[in-house]
Short mmCIF file of C-alpha atoms in Angstrom, two decimals:
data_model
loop_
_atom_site.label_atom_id
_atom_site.label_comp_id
_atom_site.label_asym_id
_atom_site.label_seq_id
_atom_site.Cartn_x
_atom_site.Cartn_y
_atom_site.Cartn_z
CA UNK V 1 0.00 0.00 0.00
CA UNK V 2 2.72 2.16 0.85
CA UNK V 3 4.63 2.73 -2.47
CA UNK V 4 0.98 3.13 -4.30
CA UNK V 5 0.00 5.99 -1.87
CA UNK V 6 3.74 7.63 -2.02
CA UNK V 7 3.35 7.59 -6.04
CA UNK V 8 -0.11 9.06 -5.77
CA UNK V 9 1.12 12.00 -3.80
CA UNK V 10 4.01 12.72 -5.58
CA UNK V 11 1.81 12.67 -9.26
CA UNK V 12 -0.86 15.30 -6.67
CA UNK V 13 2.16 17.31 -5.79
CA UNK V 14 3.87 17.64 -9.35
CA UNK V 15 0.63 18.36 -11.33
CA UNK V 16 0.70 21.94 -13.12
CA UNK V 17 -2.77 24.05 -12.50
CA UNK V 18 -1.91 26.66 -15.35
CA UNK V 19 -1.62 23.84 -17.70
CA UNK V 20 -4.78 22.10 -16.92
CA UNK V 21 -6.31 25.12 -17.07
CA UNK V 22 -5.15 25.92 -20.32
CA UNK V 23 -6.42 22.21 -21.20
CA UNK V 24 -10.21 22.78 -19.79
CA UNK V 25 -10.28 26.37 -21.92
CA UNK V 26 -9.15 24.75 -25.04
CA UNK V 27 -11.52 21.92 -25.28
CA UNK V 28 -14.07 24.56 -24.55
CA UNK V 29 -13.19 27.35 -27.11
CA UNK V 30 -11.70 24.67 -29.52
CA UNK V 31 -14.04 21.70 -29.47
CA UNK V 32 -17.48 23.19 -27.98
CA UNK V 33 -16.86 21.27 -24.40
CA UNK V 34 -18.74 22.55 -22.13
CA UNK V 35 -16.56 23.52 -19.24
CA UNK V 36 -19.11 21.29 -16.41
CA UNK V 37 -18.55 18.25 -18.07
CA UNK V 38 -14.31 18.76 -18.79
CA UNK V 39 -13.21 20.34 -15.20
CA UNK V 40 -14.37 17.84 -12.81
CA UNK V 41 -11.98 15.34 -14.16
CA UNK V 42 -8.91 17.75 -14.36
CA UNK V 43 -9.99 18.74 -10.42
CA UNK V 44 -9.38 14.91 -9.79
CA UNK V 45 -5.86 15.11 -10.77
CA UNK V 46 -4.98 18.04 -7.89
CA UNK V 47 -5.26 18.25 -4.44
CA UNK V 48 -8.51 19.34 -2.52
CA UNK V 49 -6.96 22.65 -1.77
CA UNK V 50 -5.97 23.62 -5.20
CA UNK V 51 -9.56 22.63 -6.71
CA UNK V 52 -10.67 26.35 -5.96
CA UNK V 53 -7.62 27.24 -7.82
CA UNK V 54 -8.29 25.19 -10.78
CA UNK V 55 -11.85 26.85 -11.14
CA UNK V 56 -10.90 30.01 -10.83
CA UNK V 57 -8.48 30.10 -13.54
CA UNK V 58 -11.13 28.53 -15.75
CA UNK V 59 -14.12 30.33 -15.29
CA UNK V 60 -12.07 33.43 -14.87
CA UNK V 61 -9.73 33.00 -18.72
CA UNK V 62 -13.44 31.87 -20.36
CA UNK V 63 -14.94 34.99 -18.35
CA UNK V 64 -12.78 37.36 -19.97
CA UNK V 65 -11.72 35.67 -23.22
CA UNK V 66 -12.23 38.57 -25.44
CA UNK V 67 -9.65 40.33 -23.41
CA UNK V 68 -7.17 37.48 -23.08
CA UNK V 69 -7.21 37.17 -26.65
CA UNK V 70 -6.92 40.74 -27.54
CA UNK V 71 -4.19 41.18 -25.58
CA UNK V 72 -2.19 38.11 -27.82
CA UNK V 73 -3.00 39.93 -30.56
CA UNK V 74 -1.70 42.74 -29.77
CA UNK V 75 1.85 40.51 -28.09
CA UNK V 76 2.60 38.06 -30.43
CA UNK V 77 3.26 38.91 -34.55
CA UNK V 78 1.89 35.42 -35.13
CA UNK V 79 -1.03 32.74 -33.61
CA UNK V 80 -0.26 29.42 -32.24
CA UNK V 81 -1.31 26.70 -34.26
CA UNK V 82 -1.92 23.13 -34.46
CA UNK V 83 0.15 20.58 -31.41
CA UNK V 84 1.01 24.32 -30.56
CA UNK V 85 -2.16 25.89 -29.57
CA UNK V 86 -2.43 24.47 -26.10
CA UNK V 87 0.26 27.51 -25.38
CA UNK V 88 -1.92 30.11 -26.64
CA UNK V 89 -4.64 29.22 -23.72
CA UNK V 90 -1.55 29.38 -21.37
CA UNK V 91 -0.35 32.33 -22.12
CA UNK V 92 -3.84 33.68 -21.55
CA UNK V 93 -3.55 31.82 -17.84
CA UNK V 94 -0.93 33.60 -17.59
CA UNK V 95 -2.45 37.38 -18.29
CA UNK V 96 -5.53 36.46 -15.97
CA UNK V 97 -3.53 35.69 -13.13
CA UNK V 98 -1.17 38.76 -13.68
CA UNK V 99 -4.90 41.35 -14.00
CA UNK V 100 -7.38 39.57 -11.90
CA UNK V 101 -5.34 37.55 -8.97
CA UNK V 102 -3.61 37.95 -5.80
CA UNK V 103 -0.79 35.51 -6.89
CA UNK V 104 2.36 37.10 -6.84
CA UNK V 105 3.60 38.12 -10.60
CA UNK V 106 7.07 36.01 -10.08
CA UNK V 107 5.03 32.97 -8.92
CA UNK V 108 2.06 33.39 -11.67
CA UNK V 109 5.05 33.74 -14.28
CA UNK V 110 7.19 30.98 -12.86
CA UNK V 111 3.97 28.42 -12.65
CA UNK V 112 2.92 29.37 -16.25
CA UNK V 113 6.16 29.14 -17.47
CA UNK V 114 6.39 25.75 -16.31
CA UNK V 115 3.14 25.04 -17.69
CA UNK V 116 5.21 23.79 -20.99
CA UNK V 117 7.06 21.75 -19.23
CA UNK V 118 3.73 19.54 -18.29
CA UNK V 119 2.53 19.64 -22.05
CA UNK V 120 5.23 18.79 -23.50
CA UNK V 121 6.48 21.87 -25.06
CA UNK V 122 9.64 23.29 -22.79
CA UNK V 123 11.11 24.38 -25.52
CA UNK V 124 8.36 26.80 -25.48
CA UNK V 125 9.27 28.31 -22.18
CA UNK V 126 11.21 31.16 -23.01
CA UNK V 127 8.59 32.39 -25.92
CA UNK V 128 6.09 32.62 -22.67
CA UNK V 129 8.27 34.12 -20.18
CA UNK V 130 8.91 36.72 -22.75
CA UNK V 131 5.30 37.48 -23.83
CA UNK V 132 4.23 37.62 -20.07
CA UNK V 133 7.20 39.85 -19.35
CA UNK V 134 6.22 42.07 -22.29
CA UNK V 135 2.78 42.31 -20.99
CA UNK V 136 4.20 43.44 -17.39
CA UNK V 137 6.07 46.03 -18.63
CA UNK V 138 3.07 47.84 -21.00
CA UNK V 139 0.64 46.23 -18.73
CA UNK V 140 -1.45 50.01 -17.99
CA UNK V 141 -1.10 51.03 -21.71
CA UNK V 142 -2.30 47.77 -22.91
CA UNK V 143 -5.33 48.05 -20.28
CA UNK V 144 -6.21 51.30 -21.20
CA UNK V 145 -6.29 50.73 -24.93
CA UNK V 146 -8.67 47.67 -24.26
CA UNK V 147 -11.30 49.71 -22.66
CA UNK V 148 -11.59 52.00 -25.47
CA UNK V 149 -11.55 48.51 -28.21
CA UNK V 150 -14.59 47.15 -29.96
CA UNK V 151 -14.28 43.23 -27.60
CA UNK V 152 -14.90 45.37 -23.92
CA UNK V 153 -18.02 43.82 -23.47
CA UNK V 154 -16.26 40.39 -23.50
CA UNK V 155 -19.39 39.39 -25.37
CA UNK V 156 -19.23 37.84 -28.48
CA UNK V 157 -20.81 40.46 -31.21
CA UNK V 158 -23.82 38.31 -31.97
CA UNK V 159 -24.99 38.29 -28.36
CA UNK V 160 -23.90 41.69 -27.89
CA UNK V 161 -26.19 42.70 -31.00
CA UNK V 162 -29.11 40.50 -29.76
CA UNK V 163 -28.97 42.14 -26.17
CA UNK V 164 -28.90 45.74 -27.75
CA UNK V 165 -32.10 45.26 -30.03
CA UNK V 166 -34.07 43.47 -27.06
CA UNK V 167 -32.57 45.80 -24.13
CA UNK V 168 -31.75 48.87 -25.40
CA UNK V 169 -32.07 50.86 -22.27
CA UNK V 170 -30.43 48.10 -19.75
CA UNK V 171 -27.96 46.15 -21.81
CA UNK V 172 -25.17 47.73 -20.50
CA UNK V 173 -26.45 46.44 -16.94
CA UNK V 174 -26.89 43.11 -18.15
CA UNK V 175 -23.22 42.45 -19.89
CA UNK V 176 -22.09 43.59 -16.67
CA UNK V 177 -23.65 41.58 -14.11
CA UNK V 178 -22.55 38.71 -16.52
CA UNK V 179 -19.12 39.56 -16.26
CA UNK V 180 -18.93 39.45 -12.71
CA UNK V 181 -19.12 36.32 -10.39
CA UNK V 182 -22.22 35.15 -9.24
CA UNK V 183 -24.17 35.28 -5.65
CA UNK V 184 -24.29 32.26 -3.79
CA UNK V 185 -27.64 31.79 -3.15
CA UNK V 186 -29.87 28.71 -0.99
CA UNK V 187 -33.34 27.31 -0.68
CA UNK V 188 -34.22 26.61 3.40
CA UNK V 189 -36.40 23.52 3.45
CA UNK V 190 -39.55 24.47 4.55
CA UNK V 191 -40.38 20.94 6.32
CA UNK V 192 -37.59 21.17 8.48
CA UNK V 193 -36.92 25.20 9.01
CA UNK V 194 -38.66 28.39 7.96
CA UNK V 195 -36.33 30.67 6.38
CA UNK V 196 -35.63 32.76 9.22
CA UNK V 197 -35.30 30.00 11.62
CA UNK V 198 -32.70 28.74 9.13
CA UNK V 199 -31.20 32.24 8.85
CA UNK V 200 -30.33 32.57 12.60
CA UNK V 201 -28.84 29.13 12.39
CA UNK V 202 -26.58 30.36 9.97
CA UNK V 203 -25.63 33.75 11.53
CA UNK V 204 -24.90 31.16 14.74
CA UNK V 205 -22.45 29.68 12.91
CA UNK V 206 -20.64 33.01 12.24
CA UNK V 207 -22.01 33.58 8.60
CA UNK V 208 -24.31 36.80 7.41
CA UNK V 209 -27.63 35.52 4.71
CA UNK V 210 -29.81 38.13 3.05
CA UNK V 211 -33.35 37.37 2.08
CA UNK V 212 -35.78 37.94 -1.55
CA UNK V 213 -38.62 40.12 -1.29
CA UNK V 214 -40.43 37.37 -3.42
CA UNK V 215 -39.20 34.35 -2.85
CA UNK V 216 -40.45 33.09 0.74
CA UNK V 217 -37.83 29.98 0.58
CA UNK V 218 -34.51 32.10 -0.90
CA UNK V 219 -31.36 33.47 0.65
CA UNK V 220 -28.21 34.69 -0.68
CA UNK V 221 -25.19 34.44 1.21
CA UNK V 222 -22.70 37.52 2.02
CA UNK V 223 -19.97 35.32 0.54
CA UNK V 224 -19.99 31.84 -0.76
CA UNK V 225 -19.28 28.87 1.08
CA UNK V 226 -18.35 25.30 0.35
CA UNK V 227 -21.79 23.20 1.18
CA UNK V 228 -19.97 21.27 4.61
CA UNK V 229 -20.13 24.72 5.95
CA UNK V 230 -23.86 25.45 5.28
CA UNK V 231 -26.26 23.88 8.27
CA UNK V 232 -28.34 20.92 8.38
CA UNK V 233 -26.87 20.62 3.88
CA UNK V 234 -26.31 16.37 4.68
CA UNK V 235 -29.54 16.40 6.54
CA UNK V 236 -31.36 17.98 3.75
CA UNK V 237 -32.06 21.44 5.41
CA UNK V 238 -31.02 23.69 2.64
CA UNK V 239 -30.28 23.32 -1.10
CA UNK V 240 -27.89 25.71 -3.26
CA UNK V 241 -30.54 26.49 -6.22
CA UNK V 242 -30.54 30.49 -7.52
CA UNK V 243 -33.45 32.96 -6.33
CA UNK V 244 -34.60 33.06 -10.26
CA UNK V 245 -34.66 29.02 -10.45
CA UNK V 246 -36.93 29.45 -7.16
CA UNK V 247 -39.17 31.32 -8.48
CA UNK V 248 -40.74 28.73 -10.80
CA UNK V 249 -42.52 27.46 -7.30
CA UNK V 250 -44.22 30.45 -6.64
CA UNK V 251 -45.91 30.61 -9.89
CA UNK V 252 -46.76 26.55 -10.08
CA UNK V 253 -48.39 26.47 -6.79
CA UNK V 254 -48.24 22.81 -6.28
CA UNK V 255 -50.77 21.10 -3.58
CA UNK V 256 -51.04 17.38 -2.49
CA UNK V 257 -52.78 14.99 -4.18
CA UNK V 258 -51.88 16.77 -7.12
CA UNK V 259 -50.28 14.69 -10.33
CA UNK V 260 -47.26 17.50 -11.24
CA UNK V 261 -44.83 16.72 -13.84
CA UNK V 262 -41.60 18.47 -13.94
CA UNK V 263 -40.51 18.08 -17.51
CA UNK V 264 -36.53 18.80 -18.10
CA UNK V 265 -36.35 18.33 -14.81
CA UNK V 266 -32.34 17.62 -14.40
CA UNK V 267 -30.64 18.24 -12.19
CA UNK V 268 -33.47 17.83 -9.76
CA UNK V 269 -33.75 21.59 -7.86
CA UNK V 270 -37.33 22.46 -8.74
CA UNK V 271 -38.23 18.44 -8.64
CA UNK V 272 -36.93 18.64 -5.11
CA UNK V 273 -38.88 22.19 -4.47
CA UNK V 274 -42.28 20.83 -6.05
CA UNK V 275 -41.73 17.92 -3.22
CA UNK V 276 -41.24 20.45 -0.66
CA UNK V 277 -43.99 22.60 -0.88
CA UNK V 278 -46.04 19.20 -1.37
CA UNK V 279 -45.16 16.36 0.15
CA UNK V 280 -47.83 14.48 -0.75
CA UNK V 281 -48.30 15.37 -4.67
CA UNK V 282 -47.59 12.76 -6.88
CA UNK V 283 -44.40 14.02 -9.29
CA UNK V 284 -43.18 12.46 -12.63
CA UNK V 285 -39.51 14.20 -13.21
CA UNK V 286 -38.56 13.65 -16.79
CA UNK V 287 -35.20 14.66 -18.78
CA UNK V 288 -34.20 13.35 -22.16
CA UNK V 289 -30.29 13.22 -20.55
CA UNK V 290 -29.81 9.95 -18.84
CA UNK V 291 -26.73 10.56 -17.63
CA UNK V 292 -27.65 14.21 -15.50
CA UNK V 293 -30.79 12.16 -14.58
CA UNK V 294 -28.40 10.22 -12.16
CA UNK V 295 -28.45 14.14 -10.36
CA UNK V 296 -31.53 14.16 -9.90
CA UNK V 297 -31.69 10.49 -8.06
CA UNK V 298 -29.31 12.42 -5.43
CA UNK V 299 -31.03 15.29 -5.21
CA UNK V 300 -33.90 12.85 -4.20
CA UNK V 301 -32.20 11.02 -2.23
CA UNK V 302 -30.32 13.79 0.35
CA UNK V 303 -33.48 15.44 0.78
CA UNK V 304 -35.04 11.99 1.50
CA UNK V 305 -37.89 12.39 -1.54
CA UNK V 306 -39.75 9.87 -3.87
CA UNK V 307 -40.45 10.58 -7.38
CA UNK V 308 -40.90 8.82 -10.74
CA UNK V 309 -37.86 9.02 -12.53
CA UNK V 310 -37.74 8.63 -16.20
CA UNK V 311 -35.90 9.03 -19.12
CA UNK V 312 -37.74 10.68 -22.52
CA UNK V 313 -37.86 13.30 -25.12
CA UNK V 314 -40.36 16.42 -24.26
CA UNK V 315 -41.47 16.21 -27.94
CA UNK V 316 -43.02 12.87 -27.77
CA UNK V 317 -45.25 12.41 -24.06
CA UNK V 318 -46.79 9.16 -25.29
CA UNK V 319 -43.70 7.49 -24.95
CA UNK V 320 -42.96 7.90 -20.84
CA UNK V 321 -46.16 9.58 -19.42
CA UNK V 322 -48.14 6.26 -19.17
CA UNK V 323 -51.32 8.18 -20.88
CA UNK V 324 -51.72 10.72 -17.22
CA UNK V 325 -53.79 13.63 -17.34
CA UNK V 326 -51.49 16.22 -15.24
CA UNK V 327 -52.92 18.84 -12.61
CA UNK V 328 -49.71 20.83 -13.17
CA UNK V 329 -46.52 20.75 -15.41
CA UNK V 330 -43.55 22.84 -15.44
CA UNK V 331 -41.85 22.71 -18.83
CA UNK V 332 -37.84 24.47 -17.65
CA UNK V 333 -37.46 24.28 -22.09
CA UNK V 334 -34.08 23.80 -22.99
CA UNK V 335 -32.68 27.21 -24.44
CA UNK V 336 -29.54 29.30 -24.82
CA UNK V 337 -28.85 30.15 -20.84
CA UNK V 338 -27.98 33.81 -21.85
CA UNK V 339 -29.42 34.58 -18.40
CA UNK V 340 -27.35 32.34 -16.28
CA UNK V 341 -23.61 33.43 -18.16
CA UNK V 342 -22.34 34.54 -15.10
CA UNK V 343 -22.16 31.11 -13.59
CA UNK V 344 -21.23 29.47 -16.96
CA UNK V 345 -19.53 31.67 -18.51
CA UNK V 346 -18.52 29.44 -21.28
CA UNK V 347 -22.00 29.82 -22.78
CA UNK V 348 -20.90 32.81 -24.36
CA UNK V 349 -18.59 30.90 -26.46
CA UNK V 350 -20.55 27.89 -27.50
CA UNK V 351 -23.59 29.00 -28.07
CA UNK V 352 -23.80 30.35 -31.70
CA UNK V 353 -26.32 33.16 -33.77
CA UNK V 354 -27.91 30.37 -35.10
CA UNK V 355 -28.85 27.75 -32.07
CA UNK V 356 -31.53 30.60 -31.60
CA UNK V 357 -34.27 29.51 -33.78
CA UNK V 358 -32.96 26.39 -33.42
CA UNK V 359 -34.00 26.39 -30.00
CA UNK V 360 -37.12 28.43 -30.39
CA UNK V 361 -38.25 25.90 -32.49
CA UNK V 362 -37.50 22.77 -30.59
CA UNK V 363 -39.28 24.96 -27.60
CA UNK V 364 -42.25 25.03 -29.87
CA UNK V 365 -42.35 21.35 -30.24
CA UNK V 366 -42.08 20.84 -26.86
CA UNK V 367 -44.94 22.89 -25.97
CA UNK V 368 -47.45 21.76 -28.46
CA UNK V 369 -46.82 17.95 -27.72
CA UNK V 370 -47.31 18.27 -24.05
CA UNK V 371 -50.16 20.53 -23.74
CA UNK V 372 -52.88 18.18 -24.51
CA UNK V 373 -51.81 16.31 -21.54
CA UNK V 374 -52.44 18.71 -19.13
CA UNK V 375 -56.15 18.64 -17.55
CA UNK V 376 -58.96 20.74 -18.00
CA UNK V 377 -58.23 23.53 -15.38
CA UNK V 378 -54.78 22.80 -14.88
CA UNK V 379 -51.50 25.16 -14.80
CA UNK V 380 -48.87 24.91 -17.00
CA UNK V 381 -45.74 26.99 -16.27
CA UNK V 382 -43.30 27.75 -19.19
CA UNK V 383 -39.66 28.68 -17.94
CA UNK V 384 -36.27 29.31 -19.31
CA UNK V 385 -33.31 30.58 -18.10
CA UNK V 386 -32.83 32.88 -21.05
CA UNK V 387 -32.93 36.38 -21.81
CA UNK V 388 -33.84 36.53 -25.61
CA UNK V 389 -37.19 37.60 -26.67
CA UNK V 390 -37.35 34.77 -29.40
CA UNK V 391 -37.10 32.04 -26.59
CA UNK V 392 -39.82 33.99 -24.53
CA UNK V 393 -42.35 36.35 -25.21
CA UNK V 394 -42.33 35.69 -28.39
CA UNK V 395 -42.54 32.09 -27.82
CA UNK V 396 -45.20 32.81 -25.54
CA UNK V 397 -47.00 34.91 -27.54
CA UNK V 398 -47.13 32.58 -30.85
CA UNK V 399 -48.00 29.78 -28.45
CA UNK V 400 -51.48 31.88 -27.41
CA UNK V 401 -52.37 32.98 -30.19
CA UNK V 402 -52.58 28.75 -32.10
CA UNK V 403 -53.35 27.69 -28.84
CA UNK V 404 -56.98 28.49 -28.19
CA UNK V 405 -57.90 26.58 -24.57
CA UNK V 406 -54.73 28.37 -23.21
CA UNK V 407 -54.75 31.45 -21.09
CA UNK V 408 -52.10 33.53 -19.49
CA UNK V 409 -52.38 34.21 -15.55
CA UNK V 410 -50.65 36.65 -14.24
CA UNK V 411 -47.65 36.95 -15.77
CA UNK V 412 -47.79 39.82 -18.42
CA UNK V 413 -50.20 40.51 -20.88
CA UNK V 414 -51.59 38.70 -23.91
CA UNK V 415 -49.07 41.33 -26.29
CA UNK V 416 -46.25 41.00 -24.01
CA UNK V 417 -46.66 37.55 -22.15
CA UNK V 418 -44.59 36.69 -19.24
CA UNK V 419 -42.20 37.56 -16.36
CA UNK V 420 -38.54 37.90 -17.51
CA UNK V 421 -35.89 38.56 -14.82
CA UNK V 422 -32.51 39.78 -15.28
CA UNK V 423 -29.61 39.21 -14.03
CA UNK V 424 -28.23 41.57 -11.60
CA UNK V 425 -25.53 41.64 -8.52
CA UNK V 426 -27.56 41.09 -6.01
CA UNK V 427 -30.39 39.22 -7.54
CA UNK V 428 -31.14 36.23 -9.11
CA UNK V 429 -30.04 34.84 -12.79
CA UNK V 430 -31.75 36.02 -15.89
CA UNK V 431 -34.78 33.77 -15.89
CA UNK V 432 -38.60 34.00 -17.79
CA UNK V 433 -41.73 32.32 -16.38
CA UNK V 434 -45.29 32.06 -18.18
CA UNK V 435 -47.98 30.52 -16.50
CA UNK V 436 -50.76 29.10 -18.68
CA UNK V 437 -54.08 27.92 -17.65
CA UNK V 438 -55.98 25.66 -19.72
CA UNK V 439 -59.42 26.88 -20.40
#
C-alpha cells in the first residue's frame, strides 16, 4: 500500500494548475466542451486545496476571453497553431492571473512558465516568459487601450447585437452583471426550518444571509461557502438552487394529491422544491439526458424524496407519461442560458447566432406535444433561463395565439406575455416564467 499511496502523492504534488487550465479552456473554445462536463476530471488530478484554484483560472480566462485574446494579438506577430495551440490558452492563464489575482507576478510567471514543461512543449518556455514579461512592462497602456476597443463587453458580437435590439435601455447592466461572479444563493427547506429560523442558524455559525422580497424559501449568502459549511446541507435542510430558479414554485403552486410533472427536470432543484412545498403530490420528473438524470436520483435522495424518474424526449409524451392527465406541469425548455452566463460563462462561447431559432423551435415542439396532456383547469408553467425575446415572449405569444384553450395568468399581458428577470448583482439569474391555464 505504501509505495501506491507515495506515487499518488508525488503525481498530486507535481501536477501543473496553469496547464490544466489551459487544457479545460481549449476543449471549450476549440471543441465546444462545455466547461461542467471537462473540469471535474482535471480537479481529480490536484489536491482538494488547489480545486478552488483550478476553477478560478477557468471560469475566470473563459470569463474574460475577449480580453485574453486581444491582448495576444496585440503581443505576439503570429497565432499558435496546431500541437502548438495548447500555449496560446496558457499564455492567456498567464495574463488572468497577472490582471485579476492575488498571486504574486514572479510565482504566476514561474507556474505558467512551467506550464510547458507539463505539455510537452519546454522548448516553449522562453517564448512565454517573454510574452508575459512584455505584458508586465506595457501592462497600464495595454489596459487602457482595451477599454476603449470594440471586444470590452467580453461578449461575443452576436450576443452583444441580440442584447442591444431586445434591451436597449439596460444592456449595458446586463453584460455587466454577466461579467462578474455570481451570488451564492440557498433554498431553506420548509419541512424542516422556515427561512428565518434557518437564517439565525446560519448567523450562529458566524455567517451573514440576506433574504428575496419574493421568494419566501430564498437566501443569498454575504460570501460563498463550500456546502460542509452550510447547516443541516447532509440532513437535507437547505439546497444551493438560484433565487430566479426558485421562483418557478411560486408561480406553479403545487398542492397534495396533485399529479405534477416536472418536464426537463435535471438536475433535480425544482423536482426537489415541487416535493417540498407538497409532500404528498404525486411528481413524474422527466429529462431526455440519462446521464444528469443520475443528479436528480441524489437530489432525491439527500433530501429523502420519492419521485418517478424517467428518461424521454419532451417532444413525444406518449412514450414515458403512461397516458396521465397532469394537474400541473412545469416545462424548464431547454434554451440558450444567456441569463445564467455569469455562472457558466462558457456559454458565451458555444452558443452560436444560429442555435436561436434552433432552439425556439424545438421549444415550440415541446410545448405543443405536451399541452394536450395537461387537464382541463390545470396550470402549466413555461420557464427558461434565457434572456432573448425569441425564446420567450415571443414564444409565448405565438404559443397563445394557435393555442386556443390556453390562457395567461398573471404573468404579463396577452401582447407581451410573461415575467422575464434579469440578471443583476444582487439578484437572481436572468430567468422567464409564463404561467398558462388551460381553459
Amino acid at each position: 500500500m505504501l509505495p501506491g499511496i507515495f506515487v499518488f502523492a508525488v503525481m498530486k504534488k507535481n501536477t501543473n494548475l496553469r496547464s490544466l487550465a489551459a487544457q479545460a479552456v481549449e476543449q471549450v473554445v476549440e471543441n465546444g466542451q462545455s466547461l461542467s462536463n471537462v473540469l471535474p476530471p482535471l480537479q481529480q488530478k490536484v489536491s482538494d486545496k488547489d480545486k478552488a484554484l483550478l476553477q478560478e483560472l477557468c471560469f475566470g480566462v473563459l470569463r474574460t476571453l475577449s480580453q485574453l485574446e486581444w491582448l495576444i494579438n496585440k503581443l505576439m506577430s503570429r497565432p499558435m497553431t496546431g500541437k502548438q495551440r495548447t500555449i496560446h490558452y496558457l499564455i492567456m492563464v498567464g495574463f488572468y492571473q497577472l490582471i485579476y489575482t492575488r498571486i504574486p507576478p514572479h510565482a504566476a510567471l514561474a507556474e505558467t512558465v512551467e506550464g510547458a514543461v507539463a505539455i510537452k512543449r519546454p522548448l516553449l518556455k522562453g517564448l512565454i516568459n517573454g510574452v508575459l514579461r512584455q505584458f508586465q512592462r506595457q501592462q497600464d497602456v495595454l489596459l487602457d487601450a482595451f477599454a476603449q476597443s470594440e471586444s470590452r463587453s467580453l461578449h461575443p458580437s452576436w450576443l452583444l447585437k441580440r442584447l442591444q435590439s431586445a434591451y436597449p435601455q439596460q444592456w449595458e447592466a446586463i453584460i455587466e452583471a454577466n461579467n462578474q461572479r455570481p451570488p451564492m444563493w440557498l433554498r431553506v427547506n420548509r419541512n424542516h426550518h422556515s427561512r428565518d429560523a434557518w437564517l439565525a442558524l446560519l448567523e450562529e455559525a458566524g455567517h451573514k444571509g440576506f433574504t428575496h422580497p419574493d421568494y419566501p424559501d430564498a437566501i443569498r449568502l454575504a460570501s460563498p461557502l463550500p456546502v460542509h459549511a452550510l447547516p443541516g446541507f447532509e440532513e437535507g435542510w437547505v439546497t444551493v438552487q438560484d433565487a430566479s430558479a426558485q421562483g418557478c414554485m411560486t408561480f406553479l403552486a403545487p398542492e397534495n394529491g396533485e399529479q405534477i410533472l416536472d418536464l426537463c427536470a435535471a438536475p433535480g432543484g425544482k423536482t426537489t422544491h415541487i416535493l417540498e412545498a407538497a409532500s404528498n403530490a404525486q411528481v413524474m420528473a422527466v429529462d431526455v439526458d440519462e446521464k444528469r438524470l443520475s443528479r436528480v436520483y441524489d437530489n432525491l435522495k439527500r433530501l429523502g424524496m420519492k419521485a418517478q424518474v424517467k428518461q424521454g424526449d419532451g417532444r413525444y409524451p406518449a412514450q414515458w407519461c403512461d397516458g396521465i392527465q397532469f394537474d400541473r406541469i412545469l416545462l424548464d425548455a431547454p434554451c440558450s442560458a444567456t441569463g445564467v452566463i455569469r455562472r457558466h460563462p462558457d456559454i458565451k462561447w458555444l452558443r452560436r447566432d444560429r442555435d436561436i431559432p434552433e432552439l425556439a423551435g424545438l421549444q415550440r415542439e415541446i410545448l405543443d406535444a405536451v399541452w394536450p396532456h395537461l387537464k382541463s383547469g390545470g396550470t402549466l408553467v413555461y420557464a427558461t433561463c434565457s434572456i432573448l425575446p425569441e425564446e420567450n415572449s415571443e414564444q409565448i405569444r405565438a404559443f397563445l395565439e394557435r393555442t386556443p384553450d390556453a390562457v395567461l395568468s398573471g404573468t404579463g399581458t396577452p401582447d407581451n406575455p410573461g415575467k422575464q428577470n434579469l440578471p443583476a448583482a444582487e439578484e437572481g439569474d436572468g430567468f422567464f416564467y409564463a404561467k398558462l391555464i388551460k381553459k
